Short mmCIF file of C-alpha atoms and ligand atoms in Angstrom, two decimals:
data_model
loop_
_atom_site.label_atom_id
_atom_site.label_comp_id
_atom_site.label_asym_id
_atom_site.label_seq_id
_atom_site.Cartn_x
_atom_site.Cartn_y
_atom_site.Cartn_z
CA UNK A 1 0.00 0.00 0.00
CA UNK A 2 2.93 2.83 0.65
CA UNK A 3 2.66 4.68 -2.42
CA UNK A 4 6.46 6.29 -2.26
CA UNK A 5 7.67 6.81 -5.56
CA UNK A 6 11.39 7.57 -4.39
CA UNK A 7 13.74 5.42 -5.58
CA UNK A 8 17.07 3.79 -3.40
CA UNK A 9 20.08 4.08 -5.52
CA UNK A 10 22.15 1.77 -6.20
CA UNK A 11 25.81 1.24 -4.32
CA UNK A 12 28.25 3.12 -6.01
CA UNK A 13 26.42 5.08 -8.66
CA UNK A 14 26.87 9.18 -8.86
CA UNK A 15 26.06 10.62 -5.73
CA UNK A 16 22.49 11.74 -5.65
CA UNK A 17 21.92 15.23 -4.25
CA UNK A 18 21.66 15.36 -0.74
CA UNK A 19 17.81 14.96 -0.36
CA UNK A 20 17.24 12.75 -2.93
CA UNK A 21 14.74 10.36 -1.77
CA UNK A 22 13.54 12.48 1.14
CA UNK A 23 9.97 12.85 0.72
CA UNK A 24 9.03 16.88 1.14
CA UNK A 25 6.49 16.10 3.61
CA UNK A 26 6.33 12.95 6.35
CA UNK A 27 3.90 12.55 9.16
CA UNK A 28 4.90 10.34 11.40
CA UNK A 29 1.87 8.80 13.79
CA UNK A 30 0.12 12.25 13.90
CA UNK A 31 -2.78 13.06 16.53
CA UNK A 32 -4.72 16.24 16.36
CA UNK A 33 -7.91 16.11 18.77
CA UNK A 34 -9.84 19.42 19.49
CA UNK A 35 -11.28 18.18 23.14
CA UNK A 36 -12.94 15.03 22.75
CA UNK A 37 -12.77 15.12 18.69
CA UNK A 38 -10.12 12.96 17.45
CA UNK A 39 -10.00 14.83 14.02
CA UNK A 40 -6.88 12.75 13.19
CA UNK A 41 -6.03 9.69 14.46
CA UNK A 42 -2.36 7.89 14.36
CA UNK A 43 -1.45 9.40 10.92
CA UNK A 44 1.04 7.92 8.93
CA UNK A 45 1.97 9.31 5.52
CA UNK A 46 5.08 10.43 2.87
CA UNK A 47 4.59 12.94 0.15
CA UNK A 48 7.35 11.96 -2.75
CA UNK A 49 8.95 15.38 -4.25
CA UNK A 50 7.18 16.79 -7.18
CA UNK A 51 3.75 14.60 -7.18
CA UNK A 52 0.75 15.78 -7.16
CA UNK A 53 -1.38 14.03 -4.13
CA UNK A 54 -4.82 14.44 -2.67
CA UNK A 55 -6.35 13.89 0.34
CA UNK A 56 -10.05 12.77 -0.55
CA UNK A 57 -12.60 11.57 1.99
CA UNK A 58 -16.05 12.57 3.38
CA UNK A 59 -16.89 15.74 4.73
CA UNK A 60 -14.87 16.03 8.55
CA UNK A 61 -12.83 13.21 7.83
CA UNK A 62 -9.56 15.00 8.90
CA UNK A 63 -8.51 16.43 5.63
CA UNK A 64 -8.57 20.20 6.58
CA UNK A 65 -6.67 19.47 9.99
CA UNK A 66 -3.94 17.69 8.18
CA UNK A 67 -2.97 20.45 5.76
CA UNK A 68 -3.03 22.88 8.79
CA UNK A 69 -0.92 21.03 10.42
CA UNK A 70 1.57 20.56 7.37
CA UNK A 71 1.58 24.50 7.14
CA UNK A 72 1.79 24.96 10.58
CA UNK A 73 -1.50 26.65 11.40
CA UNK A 74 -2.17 23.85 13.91
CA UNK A 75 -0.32 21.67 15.95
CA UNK A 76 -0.32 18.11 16.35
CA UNK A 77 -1.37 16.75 19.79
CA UNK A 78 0.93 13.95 19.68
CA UNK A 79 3.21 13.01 16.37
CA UNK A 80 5.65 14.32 14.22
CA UNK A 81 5.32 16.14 10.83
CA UNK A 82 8.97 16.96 9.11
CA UNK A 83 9.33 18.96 5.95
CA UNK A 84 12.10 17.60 3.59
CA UNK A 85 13.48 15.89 6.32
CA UNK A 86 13.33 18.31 9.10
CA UNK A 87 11.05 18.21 12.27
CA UNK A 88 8.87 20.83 11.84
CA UNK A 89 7.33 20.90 15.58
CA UNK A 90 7.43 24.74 16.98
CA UNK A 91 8.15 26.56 13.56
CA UNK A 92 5.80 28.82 12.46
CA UNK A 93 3.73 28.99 8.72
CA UNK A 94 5.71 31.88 7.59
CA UNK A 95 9.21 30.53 8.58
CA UNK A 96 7.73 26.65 6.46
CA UNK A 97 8.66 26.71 3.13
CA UNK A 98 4.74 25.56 2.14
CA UNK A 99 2.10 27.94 1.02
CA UNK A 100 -1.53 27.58 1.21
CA UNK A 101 -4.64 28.22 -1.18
CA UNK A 102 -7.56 27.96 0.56
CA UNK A 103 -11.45 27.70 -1.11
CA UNK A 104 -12.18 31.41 0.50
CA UNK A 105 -9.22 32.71 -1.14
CA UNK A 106 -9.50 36.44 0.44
CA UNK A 107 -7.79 38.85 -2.25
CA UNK A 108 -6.64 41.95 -0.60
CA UNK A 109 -9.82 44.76 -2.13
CA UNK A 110 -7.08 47.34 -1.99
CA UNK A 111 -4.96 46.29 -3.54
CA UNK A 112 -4.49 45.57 -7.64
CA UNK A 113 -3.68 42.22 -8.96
CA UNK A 114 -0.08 42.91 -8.95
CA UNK A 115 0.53 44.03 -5.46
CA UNK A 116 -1.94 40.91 -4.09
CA UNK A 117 0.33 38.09 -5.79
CA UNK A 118 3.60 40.47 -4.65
CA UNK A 119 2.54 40.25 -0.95
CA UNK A 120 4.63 37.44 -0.01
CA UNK A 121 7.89 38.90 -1.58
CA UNK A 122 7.44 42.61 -0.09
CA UNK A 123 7.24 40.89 3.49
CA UNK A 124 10.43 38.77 3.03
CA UNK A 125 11.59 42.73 1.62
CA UNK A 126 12.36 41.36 -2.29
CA UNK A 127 13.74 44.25 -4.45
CA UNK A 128 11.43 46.29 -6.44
CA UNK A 129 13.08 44.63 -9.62
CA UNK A 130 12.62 41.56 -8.15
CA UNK A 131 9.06 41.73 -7.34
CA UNK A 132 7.85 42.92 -10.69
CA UNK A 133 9.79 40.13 -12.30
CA UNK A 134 8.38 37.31 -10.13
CA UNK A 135 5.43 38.36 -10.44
CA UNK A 136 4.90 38.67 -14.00
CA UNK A 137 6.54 35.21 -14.25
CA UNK A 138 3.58 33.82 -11.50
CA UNK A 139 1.06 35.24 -13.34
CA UNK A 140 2.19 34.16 -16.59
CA UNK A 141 1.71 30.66 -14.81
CA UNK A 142 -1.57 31.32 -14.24
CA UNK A 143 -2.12 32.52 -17.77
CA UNK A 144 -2.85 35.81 -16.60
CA UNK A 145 -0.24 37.65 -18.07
CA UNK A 146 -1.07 41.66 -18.29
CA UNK A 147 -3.95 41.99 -15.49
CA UNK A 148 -1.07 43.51 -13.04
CA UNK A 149 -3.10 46.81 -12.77
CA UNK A 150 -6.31 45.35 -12.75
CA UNK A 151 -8.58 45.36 -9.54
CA UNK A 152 -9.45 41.94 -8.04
CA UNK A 153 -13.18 42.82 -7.46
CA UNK A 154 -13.48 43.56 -11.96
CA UNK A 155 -12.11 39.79 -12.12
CA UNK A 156 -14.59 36.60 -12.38
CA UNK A 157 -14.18 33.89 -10.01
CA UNK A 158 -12.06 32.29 -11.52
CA UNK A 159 -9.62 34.44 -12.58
CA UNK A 160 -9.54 35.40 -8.49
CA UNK A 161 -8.96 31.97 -7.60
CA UNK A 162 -6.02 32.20 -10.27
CA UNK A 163 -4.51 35.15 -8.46
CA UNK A 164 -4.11 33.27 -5.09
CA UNK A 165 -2.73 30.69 -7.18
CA UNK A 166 -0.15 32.83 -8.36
CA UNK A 167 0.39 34.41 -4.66
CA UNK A 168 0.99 31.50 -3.30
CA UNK A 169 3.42 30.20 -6.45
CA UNK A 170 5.20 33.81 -5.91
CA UNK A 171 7.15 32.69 -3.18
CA UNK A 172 8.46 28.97 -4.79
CA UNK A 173 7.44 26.96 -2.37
CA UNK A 174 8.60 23.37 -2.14
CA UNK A 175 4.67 22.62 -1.08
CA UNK A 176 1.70 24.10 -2.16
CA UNK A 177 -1.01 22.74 -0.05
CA UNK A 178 -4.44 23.46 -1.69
CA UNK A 179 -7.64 23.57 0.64
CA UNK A 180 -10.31 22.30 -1.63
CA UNK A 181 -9.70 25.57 -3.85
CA UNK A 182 -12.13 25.10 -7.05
CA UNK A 183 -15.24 24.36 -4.53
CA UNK A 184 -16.62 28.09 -4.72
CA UNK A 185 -16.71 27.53 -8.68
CA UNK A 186 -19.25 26.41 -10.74
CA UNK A 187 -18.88 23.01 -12.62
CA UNK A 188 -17.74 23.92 -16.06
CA UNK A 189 -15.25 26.26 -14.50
CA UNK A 190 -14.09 23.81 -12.30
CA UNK A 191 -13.68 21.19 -14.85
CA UNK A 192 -11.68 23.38 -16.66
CA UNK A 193 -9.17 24.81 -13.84
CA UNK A 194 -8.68 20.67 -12.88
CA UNK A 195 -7.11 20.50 -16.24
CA UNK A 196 -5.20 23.76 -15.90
CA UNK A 197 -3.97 22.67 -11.94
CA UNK A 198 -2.81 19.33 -13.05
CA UNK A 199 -0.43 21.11 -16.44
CA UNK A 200 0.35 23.73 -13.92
CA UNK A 201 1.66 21.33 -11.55
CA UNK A 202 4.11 19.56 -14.22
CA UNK A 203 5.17 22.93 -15.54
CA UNK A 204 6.49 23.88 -12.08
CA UNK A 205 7.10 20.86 -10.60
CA UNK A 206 6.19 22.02 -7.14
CA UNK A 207 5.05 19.42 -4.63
CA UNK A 208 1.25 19.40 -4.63
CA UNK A 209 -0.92 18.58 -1.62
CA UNK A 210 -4.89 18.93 -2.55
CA UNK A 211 -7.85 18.26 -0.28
CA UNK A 212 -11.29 17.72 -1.90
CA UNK A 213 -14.60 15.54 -1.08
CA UNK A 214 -15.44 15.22 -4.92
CA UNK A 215 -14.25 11.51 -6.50
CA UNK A 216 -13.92 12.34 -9.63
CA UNK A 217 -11.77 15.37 -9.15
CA UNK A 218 -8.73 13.54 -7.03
CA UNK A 219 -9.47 10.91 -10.15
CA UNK A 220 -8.89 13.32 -12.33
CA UNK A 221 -5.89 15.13 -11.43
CA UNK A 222 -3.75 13.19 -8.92
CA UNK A 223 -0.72 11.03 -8.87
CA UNK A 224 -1.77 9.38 -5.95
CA UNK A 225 -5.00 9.55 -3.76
CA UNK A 226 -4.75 9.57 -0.45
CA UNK A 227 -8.54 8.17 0.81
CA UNK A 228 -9.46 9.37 4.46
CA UNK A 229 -12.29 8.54 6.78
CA UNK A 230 -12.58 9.06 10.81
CA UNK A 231 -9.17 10.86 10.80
CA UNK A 232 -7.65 7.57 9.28
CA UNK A 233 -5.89 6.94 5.44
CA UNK A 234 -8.15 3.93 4.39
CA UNK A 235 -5.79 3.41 0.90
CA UNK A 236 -3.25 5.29 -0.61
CA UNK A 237 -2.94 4.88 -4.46
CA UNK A 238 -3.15 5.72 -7.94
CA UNK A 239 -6.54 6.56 -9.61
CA UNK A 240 -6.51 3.22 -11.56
CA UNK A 241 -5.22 1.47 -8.64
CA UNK A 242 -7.71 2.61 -6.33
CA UNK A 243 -10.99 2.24 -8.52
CA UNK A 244 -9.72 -1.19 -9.56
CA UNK A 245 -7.79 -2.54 -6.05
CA UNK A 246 -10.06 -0.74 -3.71
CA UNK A 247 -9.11 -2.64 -0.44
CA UNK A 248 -12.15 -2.25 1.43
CA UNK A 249 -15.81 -1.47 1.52
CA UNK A 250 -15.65 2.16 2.37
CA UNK A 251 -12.78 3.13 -0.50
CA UNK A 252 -15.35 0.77 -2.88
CA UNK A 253 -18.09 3.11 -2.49
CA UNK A 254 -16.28 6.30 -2.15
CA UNK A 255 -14.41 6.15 -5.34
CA UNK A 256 -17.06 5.47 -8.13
CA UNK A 257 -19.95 3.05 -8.06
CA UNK A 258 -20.17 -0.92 -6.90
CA UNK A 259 -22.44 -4.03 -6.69
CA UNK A 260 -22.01 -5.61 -3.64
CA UNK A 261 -22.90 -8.89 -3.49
CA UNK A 262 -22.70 -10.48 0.55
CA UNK A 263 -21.62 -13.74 1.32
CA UNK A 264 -19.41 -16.31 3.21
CA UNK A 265 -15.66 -16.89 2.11
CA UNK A 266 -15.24 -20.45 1.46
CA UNK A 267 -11.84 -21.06 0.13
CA UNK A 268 -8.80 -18.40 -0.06
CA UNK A 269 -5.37 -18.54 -0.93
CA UNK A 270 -3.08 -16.04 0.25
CA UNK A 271 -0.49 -17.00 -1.92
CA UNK A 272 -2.42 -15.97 -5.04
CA UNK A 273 -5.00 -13.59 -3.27
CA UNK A 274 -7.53 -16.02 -5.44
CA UNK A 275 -10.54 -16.21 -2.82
CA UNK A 276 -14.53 -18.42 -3.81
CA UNK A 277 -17.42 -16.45 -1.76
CA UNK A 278 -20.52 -18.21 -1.39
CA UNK A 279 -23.32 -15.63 -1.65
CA UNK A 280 -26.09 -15.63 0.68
CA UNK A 281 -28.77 -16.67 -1.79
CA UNK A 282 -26.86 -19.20 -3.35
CA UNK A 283 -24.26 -17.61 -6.11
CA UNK A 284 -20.77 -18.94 -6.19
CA UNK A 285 -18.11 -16.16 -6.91
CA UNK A 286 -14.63 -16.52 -7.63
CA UNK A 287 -12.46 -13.52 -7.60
CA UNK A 288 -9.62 -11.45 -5.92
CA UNK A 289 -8.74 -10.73 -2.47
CA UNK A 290 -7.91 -6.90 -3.12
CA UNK A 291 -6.06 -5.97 0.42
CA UNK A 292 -2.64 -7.74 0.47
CA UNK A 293 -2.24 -7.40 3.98
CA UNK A 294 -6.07 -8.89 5.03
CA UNK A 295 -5.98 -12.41 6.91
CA UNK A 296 -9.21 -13.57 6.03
CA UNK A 297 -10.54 -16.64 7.66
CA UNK A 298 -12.71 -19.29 5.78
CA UNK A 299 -16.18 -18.94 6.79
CA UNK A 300 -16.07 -15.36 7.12
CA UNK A 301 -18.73 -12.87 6.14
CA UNK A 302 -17.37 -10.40 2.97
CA UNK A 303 -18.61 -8.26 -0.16
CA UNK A 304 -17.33 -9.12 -3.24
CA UNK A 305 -17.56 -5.83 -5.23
CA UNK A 306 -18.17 -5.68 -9.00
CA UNK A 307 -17.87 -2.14 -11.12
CA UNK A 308 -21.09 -1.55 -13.01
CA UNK A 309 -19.20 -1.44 -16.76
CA UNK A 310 -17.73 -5.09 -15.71
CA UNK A 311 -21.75 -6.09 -16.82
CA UNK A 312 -23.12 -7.47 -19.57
CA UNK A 313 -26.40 -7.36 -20.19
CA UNK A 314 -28.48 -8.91 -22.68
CA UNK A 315 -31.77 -9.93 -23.85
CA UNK A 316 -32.92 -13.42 -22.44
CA UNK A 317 -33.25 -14.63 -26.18
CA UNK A 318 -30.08 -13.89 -27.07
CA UNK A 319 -27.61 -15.51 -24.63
CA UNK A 320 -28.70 -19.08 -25.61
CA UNK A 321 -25.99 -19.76 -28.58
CA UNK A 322 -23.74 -17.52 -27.00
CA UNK A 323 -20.70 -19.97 -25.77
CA UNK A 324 -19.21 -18.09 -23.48
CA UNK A 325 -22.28 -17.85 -21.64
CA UNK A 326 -21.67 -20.89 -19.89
CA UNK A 327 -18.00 -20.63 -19.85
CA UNK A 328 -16.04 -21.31 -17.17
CA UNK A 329 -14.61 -17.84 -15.40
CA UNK A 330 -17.76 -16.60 -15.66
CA UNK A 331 -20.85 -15.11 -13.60
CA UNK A 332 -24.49 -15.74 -15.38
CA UNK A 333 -27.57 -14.00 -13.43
CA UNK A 334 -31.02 -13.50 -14.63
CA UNK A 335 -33.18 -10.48 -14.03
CA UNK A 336 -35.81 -8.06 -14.93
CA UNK A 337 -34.56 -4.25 -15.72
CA UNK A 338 -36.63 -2.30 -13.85
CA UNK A 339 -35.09 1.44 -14.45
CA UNK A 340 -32.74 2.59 -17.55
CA UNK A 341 -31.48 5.71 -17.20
CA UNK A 342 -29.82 7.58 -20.77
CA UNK A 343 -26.40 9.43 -18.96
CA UNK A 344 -25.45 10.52 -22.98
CA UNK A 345 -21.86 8.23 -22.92
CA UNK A 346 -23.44 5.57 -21.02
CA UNK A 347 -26.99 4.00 -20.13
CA UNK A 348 -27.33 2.62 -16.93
CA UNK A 349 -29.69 0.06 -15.92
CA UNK A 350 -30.92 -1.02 -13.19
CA UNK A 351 -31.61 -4.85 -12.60
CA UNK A 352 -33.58 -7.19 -10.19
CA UNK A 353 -32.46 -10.46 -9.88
CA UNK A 354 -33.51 -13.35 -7.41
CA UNK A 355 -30.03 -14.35 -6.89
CA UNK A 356 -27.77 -11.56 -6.52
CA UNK A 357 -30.30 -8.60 -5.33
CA UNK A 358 -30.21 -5.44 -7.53
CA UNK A 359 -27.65 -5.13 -10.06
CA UNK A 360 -26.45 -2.05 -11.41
CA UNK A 361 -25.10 -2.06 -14.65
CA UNK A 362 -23.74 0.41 -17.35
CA UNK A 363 -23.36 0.42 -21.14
CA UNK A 364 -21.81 2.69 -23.39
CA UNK A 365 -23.94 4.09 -25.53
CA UNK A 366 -21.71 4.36 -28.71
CA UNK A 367 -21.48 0.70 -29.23
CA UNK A 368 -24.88 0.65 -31.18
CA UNK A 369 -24.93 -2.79 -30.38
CA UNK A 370 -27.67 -5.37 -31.99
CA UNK A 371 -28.97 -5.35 -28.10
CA UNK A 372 -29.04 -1.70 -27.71
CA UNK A 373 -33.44 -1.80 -27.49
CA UNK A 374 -33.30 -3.59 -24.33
CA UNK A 375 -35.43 -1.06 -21.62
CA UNK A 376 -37.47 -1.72 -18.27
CA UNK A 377 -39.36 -4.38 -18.21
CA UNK A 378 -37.58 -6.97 -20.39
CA UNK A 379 -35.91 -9.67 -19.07
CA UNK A 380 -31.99 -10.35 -18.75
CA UNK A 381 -28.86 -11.88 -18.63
CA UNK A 382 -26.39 -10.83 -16.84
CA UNK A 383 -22.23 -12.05 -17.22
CA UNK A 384 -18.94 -10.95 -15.84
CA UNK A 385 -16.08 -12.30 -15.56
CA UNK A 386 -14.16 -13.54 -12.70
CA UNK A 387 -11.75 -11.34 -12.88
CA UNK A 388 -14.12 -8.11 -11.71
CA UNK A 389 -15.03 -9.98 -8.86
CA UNK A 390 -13.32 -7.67 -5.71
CA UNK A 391 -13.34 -10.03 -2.64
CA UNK A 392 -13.68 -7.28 0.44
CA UNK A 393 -12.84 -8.75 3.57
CA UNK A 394 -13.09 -5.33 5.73
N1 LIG B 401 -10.88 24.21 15.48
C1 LIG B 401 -11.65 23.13 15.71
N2 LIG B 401 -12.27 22.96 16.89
C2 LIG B 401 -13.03 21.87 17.14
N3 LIG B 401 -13.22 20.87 16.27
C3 LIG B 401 -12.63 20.97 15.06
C4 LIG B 401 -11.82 22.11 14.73
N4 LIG B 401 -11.34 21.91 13.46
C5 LIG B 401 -11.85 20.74 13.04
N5 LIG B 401 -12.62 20.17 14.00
C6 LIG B 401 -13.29 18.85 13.90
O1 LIG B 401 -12.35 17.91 13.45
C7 LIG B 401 -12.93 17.01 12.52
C8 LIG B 401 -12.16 17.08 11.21
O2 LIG B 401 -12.39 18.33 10.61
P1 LIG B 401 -11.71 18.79 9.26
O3 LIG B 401 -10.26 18.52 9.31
O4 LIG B 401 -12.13 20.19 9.00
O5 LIG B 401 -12.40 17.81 8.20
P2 LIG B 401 -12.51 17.90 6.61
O6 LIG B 401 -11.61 18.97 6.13
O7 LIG B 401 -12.10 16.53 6.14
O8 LIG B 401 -13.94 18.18 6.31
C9 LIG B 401 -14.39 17.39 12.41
O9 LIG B 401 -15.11 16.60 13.30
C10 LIG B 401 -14.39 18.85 12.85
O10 LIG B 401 -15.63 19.21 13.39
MG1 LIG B 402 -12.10 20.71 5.00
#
């Protein structure tokens, strides 16, 4: 599960430089409770140099607390966070070599665009020279080149939101930590600045630490996701990695959409991670043990997960010559569609079956398939393979 992407060297090759393979942030078994909230519990974590990582979990999962704590707004209760190596306990945000973008991203009204993204420079007392260059280069970042004399208040949201960006990229930080910055924006705006964030952060290869609650934004920009619940990482991971490995129930249903199908585990190997569940009305299920570090025990109650677009579905009629119907490595259930709902790539239906409760299952809607009339009401088949079978233990 430790996601590090830093390397060892080998004996006697070049020297690396002298922090190669330090990771820019660590938090070693970090506590933070405010009275009796334990807001984050026994942290453990390493931030590799020049990723791009989120934090994504539920709503007062511990997310905000963490990057606090990196910049140094908070302090841990027990624990220790170090910054490139160093123990960071005592020294305060402005002397931590981190800068933060928060969602309320409080321009200065006073002040034009130029002397908000300057503000950082003029307190460390930057030449004039200095500042003007550094801050047409941080606003070139954030493709705003030539608003330097323009007030915050004529700029849309945004373009606002791209002015803290460049205030906080002003000072070169080895960390930008980024409180959950696009939430204020609306959805096609947001879309677009995910894009922009994730090119912006291989342009300037800065260290990038992102909190948001939204899926399919940490999918979409990240190097690795860092999923948090009750204060706790539940999986750390790459976006493919996580939808397709999730390791338990909770990272299942947090990151995109499952079928969960309950029953007993009735034979596992731990050599393979091969597991056999026997479902509680009767469906035998061979598939994948996703945690590497689970001990199951044979007998034991699980969910064996299966992605919606791992479905087939197909008109009764129509499965009978089909061979690999009653191939071996696959799943056959039948069922009524009760619901279809047209989401323009993809149609999802929704599917009743004795044996393995509701089904949820999703086609693309580009295929124009010889199938592609089936609607509520008709009656199914529906095959996967083995292989999207996701044996949860936890
Ligand atoms: N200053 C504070 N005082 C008391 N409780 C706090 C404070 N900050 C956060 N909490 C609590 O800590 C938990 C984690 O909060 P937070 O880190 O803001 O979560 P997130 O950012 O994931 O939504 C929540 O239960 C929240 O109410
Ligand atoms: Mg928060």
């Amino acid at each position: 599960m430790a996601a590090s992407t830093a390397a060892a060297s080998p004996v006697g090759a070049t020297p690396a430089p002298a922090d190669a393979g330090i990771p820019d942030v660590r938090i070693d078994r970090v506590t933070k409770r405010f009275g009796d909230v334990v807001a984050v519990d026994a942290l453990d974590l390493s931030v590799a140099r020049g990723a791009f990582y989120s934090f994504l979990g539920p709503s007062g999962c511990g997310k905000t607390t963490t990057l606090r704590m990196i910049a140094g707004f908070e302090q841990p209760t027990s624990g220790e966070i170090y910054l490139a190596g160093e123990p960071v306990a005592g020294v305060p945000p402005y002397h931590r070599n981190v800068n933060t973008v928060f969602q309320h991203y409080a321009l200065f009204p006073h002040m034009d665009v130029a002397r908000n993204v300057g503000y950082g420079l003029r307190q460390k007392h930057a030449s004039k020279a200095d500042e003007t260059r550094r801050v047409g280069e941080a606003l070139e970042l954030v493709r705003l080149g030539g608003y330097e004399r323009r007030r915050t208040w004529e700029l849309s949201g945004g373009q606002q939101q791209r002015v803290a960006l460049a205030r906080a990229l002003v000072n070169h930080p080895t960390v930008l930590l980024l409180d959950e910055p696009l939430g204020a924006l609306d959805l096609k705006l947001r879309k677009e600045m995910q894009l922009e964030l994730k090119a912006l952060q291989r342009e300037v290869g800065i260290t990038f630490v992102y909190v948001t609650h939204d899926q399919e934004e940490a999918l979409t920009m990240s190097d690795v996701i860092v999923v948090m619940q009750h204060g706790r990482v539940q999986q750390q991971g790459g976006p493919a990695e996580l939808y397709e490995r999730p390791v338990n129930r909770f990272v299942a249903n947090f990151i995109g959409v499952s079928n969960s199908v309950e029953g007993k585990l009735i034979e596992h190997d731990t050599a393979t991670g091969r597991g056999v569940v026997a479902s509680d009305r009767g469906l035998r299920l061979t598939g994948v043990i996703t945690d590497p570090n689970a001990s199951p025990t044979t007998g034991q109650q699980v969910i064996v997960a299966v992605r919606p677009e791992r479905l087939r579905v197909e008109p009764v009629g129509n499965t009978g010559a089909d061979a690999s119907a009653s191939d071996a490595g696959w799943t056959r259930v039948e069922g009524r569609i009760h619901q279809g709902t047209y989401l323009g790539e993809q149609t999802e239906f929704r599917i009743t079956t004795e044996i393995a409760g509701e089904l949820i299952a999703r086609r693309q809607n580009a295929s124009g398939g010889g199938a592609s009339g089936i609607g509520p009401g008709d009656a199914v088949v529906v095959r996967w393979e083995d292989s999207a079978n996701l044996i949860l233990i936890a």
